[in-house]
GROMACS .gro file of C-alpha atoms in nm:
model
  289
    1MET     CA    1  12.126   6.824   4.134
    2GLU     CA    2  12.178   6.630   3.811
    3ASN     CA    3  12.520   6.531   3.688
    4LYS     CA    4  12.624   6.720   3.377
    5LEU     CA    5  12.752   6.389   3.237
    6GLU     CA    6  12.486   6.150   3.108
    7LYS     CA    7  12.673   5.847   3.238
    8ASN     CA    8  12.838   5.769   3.567
    9THR     CA    9  13.212   5.812   3.566
   10ALA     CA   10  13.507   5.743   3.793
   11THR     CA   11  13.805   5.974   3.835
   12LEU     CA   12  14.153   5.866   3.941
   13ILE     CA   13  14.389   6.127   4.085
   14LEU     CA   14  14.742   5.991   4.135
   15SER     CA   15  15.093   6.109   4.211
   16CYS     CA   16  15.424   5.920   4.230
   17SER     CA   17  15.787   5.950   4.130
   18ASP     CA   18  15.825   5.977   3.753
   19GLN     CA   19  15.878   5.644   3.576
   20LYS     CA   20  15.863   5.524   3.217
   21GLY     CA   21  15.533   5.399   3.085
   22LEU     CA   22  15.305   5.525   3.361
   23VAL     CA   23  15.037   5.667   3.133
   24ALA     CA   24  15.035   5.347   2.928
   25ARG     CA   25  15.013   5.122   3.234
   26ILE     CA   26  14.729   5.316   3.392
   27SER     CA   27  14.536   5.350   3.065
   28GLN     CA   28  14.577   4.981   2.985
   29PHE     CA   29  14.461   4.884   3.333
   30ILE     CA   30  14.138   5.079   3.286
   31PHE     CA   31  14.085   4.949   2.929
   32GLN     CA   32  14.130   4.585   3.031
   33ARG     CA   33  13.846   4.619   3.282
   34GLY     CA   34  13.602   4.776   3.038
   35GLY     CA   35  13.655   5.141   3.124
   36ASN     CA   36  13.634   5.396   2.843
   37ILE     CA   37  13.857   5.697   2.918
   38VAL     CA   38  13.675   6.024   2.857
   39ASP     CA   39  13.933   6.268   2.997
   40LEU     CA   40  14.304   6.249   3.079
   41ASP     CA   41  14.549   6.512   3.197
   42GLU     CA   42  14.900   6.446   3.323
   43HIS     CA   43  15.198   6.650   3.435
   44VAL     CA   44  15.563   6.580   3.517
   45ASP     CA   45  15.759   6.808   3.748
   46PRO     CA   46  16.114   6.783   3.605
   47GLU     CA   47  16.278   6.936   3.910
   48GLU     CA   48  16.108   6.713   4.167
   49LYS     CA   49  16.088   6.421   3.920
   50MET     CA   50  15.725   6.370   4.015
   51PHE     CA   51  15.438   6.244   3.801
   52PHE     CA   52  15.076   6.358   3.838
   53ILE     CA   53  14.770   6.232   3.652
   54ARG     CA   54  14.393   6.268   3.647
   55VAL     CA   55  14.198   6.011   3.447
   56GLU     CA   56  13.821   5.996   3.412
   57TRP     CA   57  13.643   5.699   3.259
   58ASP     CA   58  13.290   5.585   3.179
   59LEU     CA   59  13.162   5.314   3.415
   60SER     CA   60  12.877   5.182   3.199
   61GLU     CA   61  13.077   4.894   3.048
   62LEU     CA   62  13.307   4.818   3.341
   63ASN     CA   63  13.330   4.439   3.367
   64ILE     CA   64  13.403   4.426   3.741
   65SER     CA   65  13.263   4.606   4.046
   66SER     CA   66  13.411   4.936   4.160
   67GLU     CA   67  13.523   4.764   4.481
   68GLN     CA   68  13.710   4.495   4.285
   69PHE     CA   69  13.855   4.757   4.052
   70GLU     CA   70  14.005   4.947   4.344
   71LYS     CA   71  14.134   4.626   4.502
   72GLU     CA   72  14.317   4.532   4.183
   73PHE     CA   73  14.441   4.886   4.120
   74HIS     CA   74  14.588   4.888   4.470
   75ILE     CA   75  14.839   4.627   4.349
   76LEU     CA   76  14.950   4.848   4.060
   77ALA     CA   77  14.966   5.155   4.283
   78ASP     CA   78  15.188   4.970   4.530
   79GLU     CA   79  15.422   4.867   4.247
   80ILE     CA   80  15.478   5.230   4.146
   81ASN     CA   81  15.464   5.359   4.506
   82ALA     CA   82  15.178   5.599   4.430
   83LYS     CA   83  14.940   5.809   4.634
   84TRP     CA   84  14.596   5.787   4.479
   85GLU     CA   85  14.222   5.814   4.519
   86ILE     CA   86  13.922   5.735   4.302
   87LYS     CA   87  13.611   5.952   4.306
   88TYR     CA   88  13.274   5.858   4.158
   89SER     CA   89  13.037   6.103   3.989
   90TYR     CA   90  12.738   5.955   4.168
   91ASN     CA   91  12.894   6.039   4.505
   92LYS     CA   92  12.853   6.415   4.488
   93HIS     CA   93  13.041   6.640   4.728
   94ARG     CA   94  12.824   6.751   5.018
   95VAL     CA   95  12.892   7.119   5.077
   96ALA     CA   96  12.837   7.352   5.372
   97ILE     CA   97  12.881   7.727   5.323
   98PHE     CA   98  12.997   7.947   5.612
   99VAL     CA   99  12.912   8.318   5.590
  100SER     CA  100  12.900   8.629   5.806
  101LYS     CA  101  12.745   8.951   5.669
  102TYR     CA  102  12.886   8.985   5.316
  103ASP     CA  103  12.659   8.829   5.055
  104HIS     CA  104  12.844   8.859   4.721
  105CYS     CA  105  13.033   8.528   4.738
  106LEU     CA  106  12.730   8.342   4.871
  107GLN     CA  107  12.505   8.484   4.600
  108GLU     CA  108  12.750   8.382   4.326
  109ILE     CA  109  12.777   8.025   4.449
  110LEU     CA  110  12.402   7.982   4.499
  111TRP     CA  111  12.329   8.131   4.156
  112ARG     CA  112  12.567   7.884   3.990
  113TYR     CA  113  12.422   7.603   4.198
  114LYS     CA  114  12.068   7.691   4.094
  115ASN     CA  115  12.181   7.691   3.729
  116LYS     CA  116  12.340   7.346   3.771
  117GLU     CA  117  12.694   7.472   3.716
  118LEU     CA  118  12.821   7.301   4.032
  119ASP     CA  119  12.818   6.922   4.034
  120ALA     CA  120  12.767   6.904   4.410
  121GLU     CA  121  12.499   6.925   4.677
  122ILE     CA  122  12.482   7.238   4.894
  123ILE     CA  123  12.337   7.091   5.212
  124LEU     CA  124  12.334   7.384   5.454
  125ILE     CA  125  12.454   7.734   5.535
  126ILE     CA  126  12.609   7.831   5.870
  127SER     CA  127  12.655   8.186   5.993
  128ASN     CA  128  12.755   8.383   6.301
  129HIS     CA  129  12.494   8.643   6.201
  130THR     CA  130  12.133   8.628   6.081
  131VAL     CA  131  12.177   8.888   5.806
  132LEU     CA  132  12.184   8.638   5.517
  133GLU     CA  133  11.915   8.400   5.639
  134ASP     CA  134  11.658   8.526   5.388
  135ILE     CA  135  11.893   8.450   5.100
  136ALA     CA  136  11.930   8.092   5.219
  137LYS     CA  137  11.552   8.059   5.251
  138SER     CA  138  11.500   8.192   4.899
  139TYR     CA  139  11.709   7.901   4.768
  140GLY     CA  140  11.546   7.649   5.000
  141ILE     CA  141  11.871   7.571   5.183
  142PRO     CA  142  11.868   7.520   5.563
  143PHE     CA  143  12.029   7.808   5.754
  144TYR     CA  144  12.189   7.766   6.099
  145TYR     CA  145  12.281   8.052   6.328
  146PHE     CA  146  12.576   8.013   6.567
  147PRO     CA  147  12.654   8.344   6.739
  148ILE     CA  148  13.021   8.350   6.832
  149THR     CA  149  13.208   8.539   7.103
  150LYS     CA  150  13.552   8.490   7.253
  151GLU     CA  151  13.389   8.312   7.545
  152ASN     CA  152  13.175   8.062   7.349
  153LYS     CA  153  13.384   8.009   7.032
  154ALA     CA  154  13.514   7.662   7.126
  155GLU     CA  155  13.171   7.543   7.235
  156GLN     CA  156  13.003   7.674   6.921
  157GLU     CA  157  13.262   7.513   6.696
  158LEU     CA  158  13.193   7.175   6.853
  159LYS     CA  159  12.822   7.224   6.781
  160GLU     CA  160  12.903   7.319   6.422
  161ILE     CA  161  13.122   7.012   6.377
  162GLU     CA  162  12.844   6.794   6.517
  163LEU     CA  163  12.600   6.944   6.267
  164LEU     CA  164  12.843   6.890   5.981
  165GLU     CA  165  12.901   6.528   6.077
  166GLU     CA  166  12.527   6.462   6.110
  167ASN     CA  167  12.483   6.587   5.754
  168LYS     CA  168  12.789   6.401   5.620
  169ILE     CA  169  12.952   6.721   5.495
  170ASP     CA  170  13.284   6.669   5.315
  171THR     CA  171  13.348   7.019   5.177
  172ILE     CA  172  13.331   7.353   5.361
  173VAL     CA  173  13.335   7.690   5.185
  174LEU     CA  174  13.423   8.004   5.377
  175ALA     CA  175  13.236   8.263   5.171
  176ARG     CA  176  13.378   8.567   5.352
  177TYR     CA  177  13.326   8.404   5.691
  178MET     CA  178  13.487   8.650   5.928
  179GLN     CA  179  13.610   8.400   6.184
  180ILE     CA  180  13.939   8.212   6.218
  181LEU     CA  181  13.878   7.840   6.255
  182SER     CA  182  14.050   7.654   6.536
  183PRO     CA  183  14.316   7.386   6.470
  184ILE     CA  184  14.070   7.123   6.597
  185PHE     CA  185  13.817   7.227   6.332
  186ILE     CA  186  14.076   7.237   6.054
  187GLU     CA  187  14.210   6.892   6.142
  188LYS     CA  188  13.862   6.747   6.090
  189TYR     CA  189  13.855   6.856   5.724
  190PRO     CA  190  14.210   6.854   5.581
  191ASN     CA  191  14.223   6.998   5.227
  192ASN     CA  192  13.845   7.029   5.227
  193ILE     CA  193  13.797   7.381   5.366
  194ILE     CA  194  13.807   7.643   5.090
  195ASN     CA  195  13.861   8.009   5.175
  196ILE     CA  196  13.857   8.331   4.975
  197HIS     CA  197  14.113   8.598   5.064
  198HIS     CA  198  14.060   8.946   4.924
  199SER     CA  199  14.421   8.985   4.811
  200PHE     CA  200  14.661   8.833   4.561
  201LEU     CA  201  14.850   8.619   4.810
  202PRO     CA  202  15.117   8.622   4.938
  203ALA     CA  203  15.075   9.001   4.928
  204PHE     CA  204  14.873   9.171   5.202
  205VAL     CA  205  14.786   8.876   5.422
  206GLY     CA  206  14.556   8.915   5.721
  207ALA     CA  207  14.293   9.183   5.777
  208ASN     CA  208  14.217   9.497   5.570
  209PRO     CA  209  14.414   9.402   5.255
  210TYR     CA  210  14.234   9.661   5.038
  211LYS     CA  211  14.332   9.938   5.275
  212LYS     CA  212  14.692   9.813   5.273
  213ALA     CA  213  14.691   9.792   4.893
  214TYR     CA  214  14.544  10.142   4.861
  215GLU     CA  215  14.802  10.290   5.096
  216ARG     CA  216  15.080  10.112   4.906
  217GLY     CA  217  14.957  10.251   4.574
  218VAL     CA  218  14.947   9.917   4.393
  219LYS     CA  219  14.840   9.901   4.027
  220LEU     CA  220  14.687   9.554   4.052
  221ILE     CA  221  14.459   9.404   4.314
  222GLY     CA  222  14.361   9.041   4.334
  223ALA     CA  223  14.175   8.764   4.508
  224THR     CA  224  14.298   8.421   4.614
  225SER     CA  225  14.109   8.105   4.697
  226HIS     CA  226  14.303   7.849   4.897
  227TYR     CA  227  14.268   7.554   5.128
  228VAL     CA  228  14.266   7.643   5.494
  229THR     CA  229  14.555   7.537   5.715
  230GLU     CA  230  14.659   7.637   6.065
  231GLU     CA  231  14.889   7.901   5.914
  232LEU     CA  232  14.669   8.202   5.835
  233ASP     CA  233  14.634   8.258   5.458
  234GLU     CA  234  14.921   8.015   5.388
  235GLY     CA  235  14.723   7.715   5.260
  236PRO     CA  236  14.773   7.567   4.910
  237ILE     CA  237  14.633   7.800   4.645
  238ILE     CA  238  14.353   7.676   4.419
  239GLU     CA  239  14.262   7.982   4.211
  240GLN     CA  240  14.367   8.347   4.174
  241ASP     CA  241  14.285   8.647   3.957
  242VAL     CA  242  14.374   9.015   3.934
  243ILE     CA  243  14.229   9.340   3.802
  244ARG     CA  244  14.413   9.660   3.711
  245ILE     CA  245  14.349   9.982   3.905
  246THR     CA  246  14.481  10.337   3.878
  247HIS     CA  247  14.561  10.632   4.099
  248LYS     CA  248  14.207  10.759   4.030
  249ASP     CA  249  14.052  10.466   4.216
  250SER     CA  250  13.943  10.537   4.572
  251LEU     CA  251  13.952  10.282   4.852
  252ASN     CA  252  13.582  10.219   4.789
  253ASP     CA  253  13.658  10.156   4.421
  254LEU     CA  254  13.916   9.897   4.521
  255ILE     CA  255  13.667   9.725   4.748
  256ARG     CA  256  13.395   9.725   4.479
  257LYS     CA  257  13.625   9.587   4.211
  258GLY     CA  258  13.772   9.340   4.457
  259LYS     CA  259  13.432   9.197   4.543
  260ASP     CA  260  13.379   9.108   4.178
  261LEU     CA  261  13.706   8.915   4.181
  262GLU     CA  262  13.631   8.745   4.512
  263ARG     CA  263  13.300   8.596   4.406
  264LEU     CA  264  13.435   8.469   4.072
  265VAL     CA  265  13.758   8.328   4.212
  266LEU     CA  266  13.583   8.145   4.497
  267ALA     CA  267  13.319   8.000   4.263
  268ARG     CA  268  13.586   7.877   4.022
  269ALA     CA  269  13.787   7.724   4.306
  270LEU     CA  270  13.483   7.542   4.441
  271ASN     CA  271  13.402   7.411   4.094
  272LEU     CA  272  13.757   7.277   4.053
  273HIS     CA  273  13.734   7.107   4.392
  274VAL     CA  274  13.397   6.937   4.341
  275SER     CA  275  13.501   6.836   3.988
  276ASN     CA  276  13.796   6.653   4.145
  277ARG     CA  277  14.054   6.854   3.952
  278VAL     CA  278  14.277   6.957   4.243
  279LEU     CA  279  14.572   6.758   4.376
  280LYS     CA  280  14.753   6.895   4.680
  281TYR     CA  281  15.130   6.853   4.660
  282GLY     CA  282  15.329   6.994   4.950
  283LYS     CA  283  15.245   7.364   4.975
  284LYS     CA  284  15.124   7.370   4.616
  285THR     CA  285  14.835   7.234   4.412
  286ILE     CA  286  14.823   7.067   4.075
  287ILE     CA  287  14.516   7.191   3.887
  288PHE     CA  288  14.406   6.951   3.614
  289GLN     CA  289  14.230   7.100   3.313
   0.00000   0.00000   0.00000
């Protein structure tokens, strides 16, 4: 897929304790090495006294190599005791989508991908059912079937991990994948497994959230996309949305309306991730605009 930007860019995502002059120091560092800043967003948490920044710059007139740039920036980062990473637009995220039988989230992502709205490469689709194989084929994306039972789950996960490593996957999307990943799997991809939960977390965690919401008589239902951690549905939240319902809505109405939210929320979360606009901070995320 083509980059939406005409020129190659680099993106710095950094966090450190708040100090005077940080924006100026970082901007000047980039300018002195020929970088032209095309986007900058920063935030200070006054309670934690923490500073967060995302800076994107054009690489076309950089007067040193990217390797040398990072080596020199390491010195500055050490001085301010920062955590940081630099991503390059030409190194697109390599994505694997995990699905079961529901197709709405998968269809939304593949539609956006086909229309070049996701600056990433969708390399393969993995499922524990064959129901959605034809959809994968229609988009020309390899589909892999791993049937899972209680007895073979660990073995199948190892095969999946092997496949992911062979294809150099760095981002996994659980598009209504109805399996709980093992700690071993999660540890392989920290902050790179994106899930969609059909509830406005932290309300109604776990299974059957629409049924729980219907029985509770809520007036709003929601969807939440978050990074996967070992704690079920407790990972840092990337994106959320809600829709109003009334007493006239049946359980099926809730499910239908909820599916619309799920597909949109997951697609937006994936776009934020592959655009390098998410910084994980403790149990939270900083979402750069």
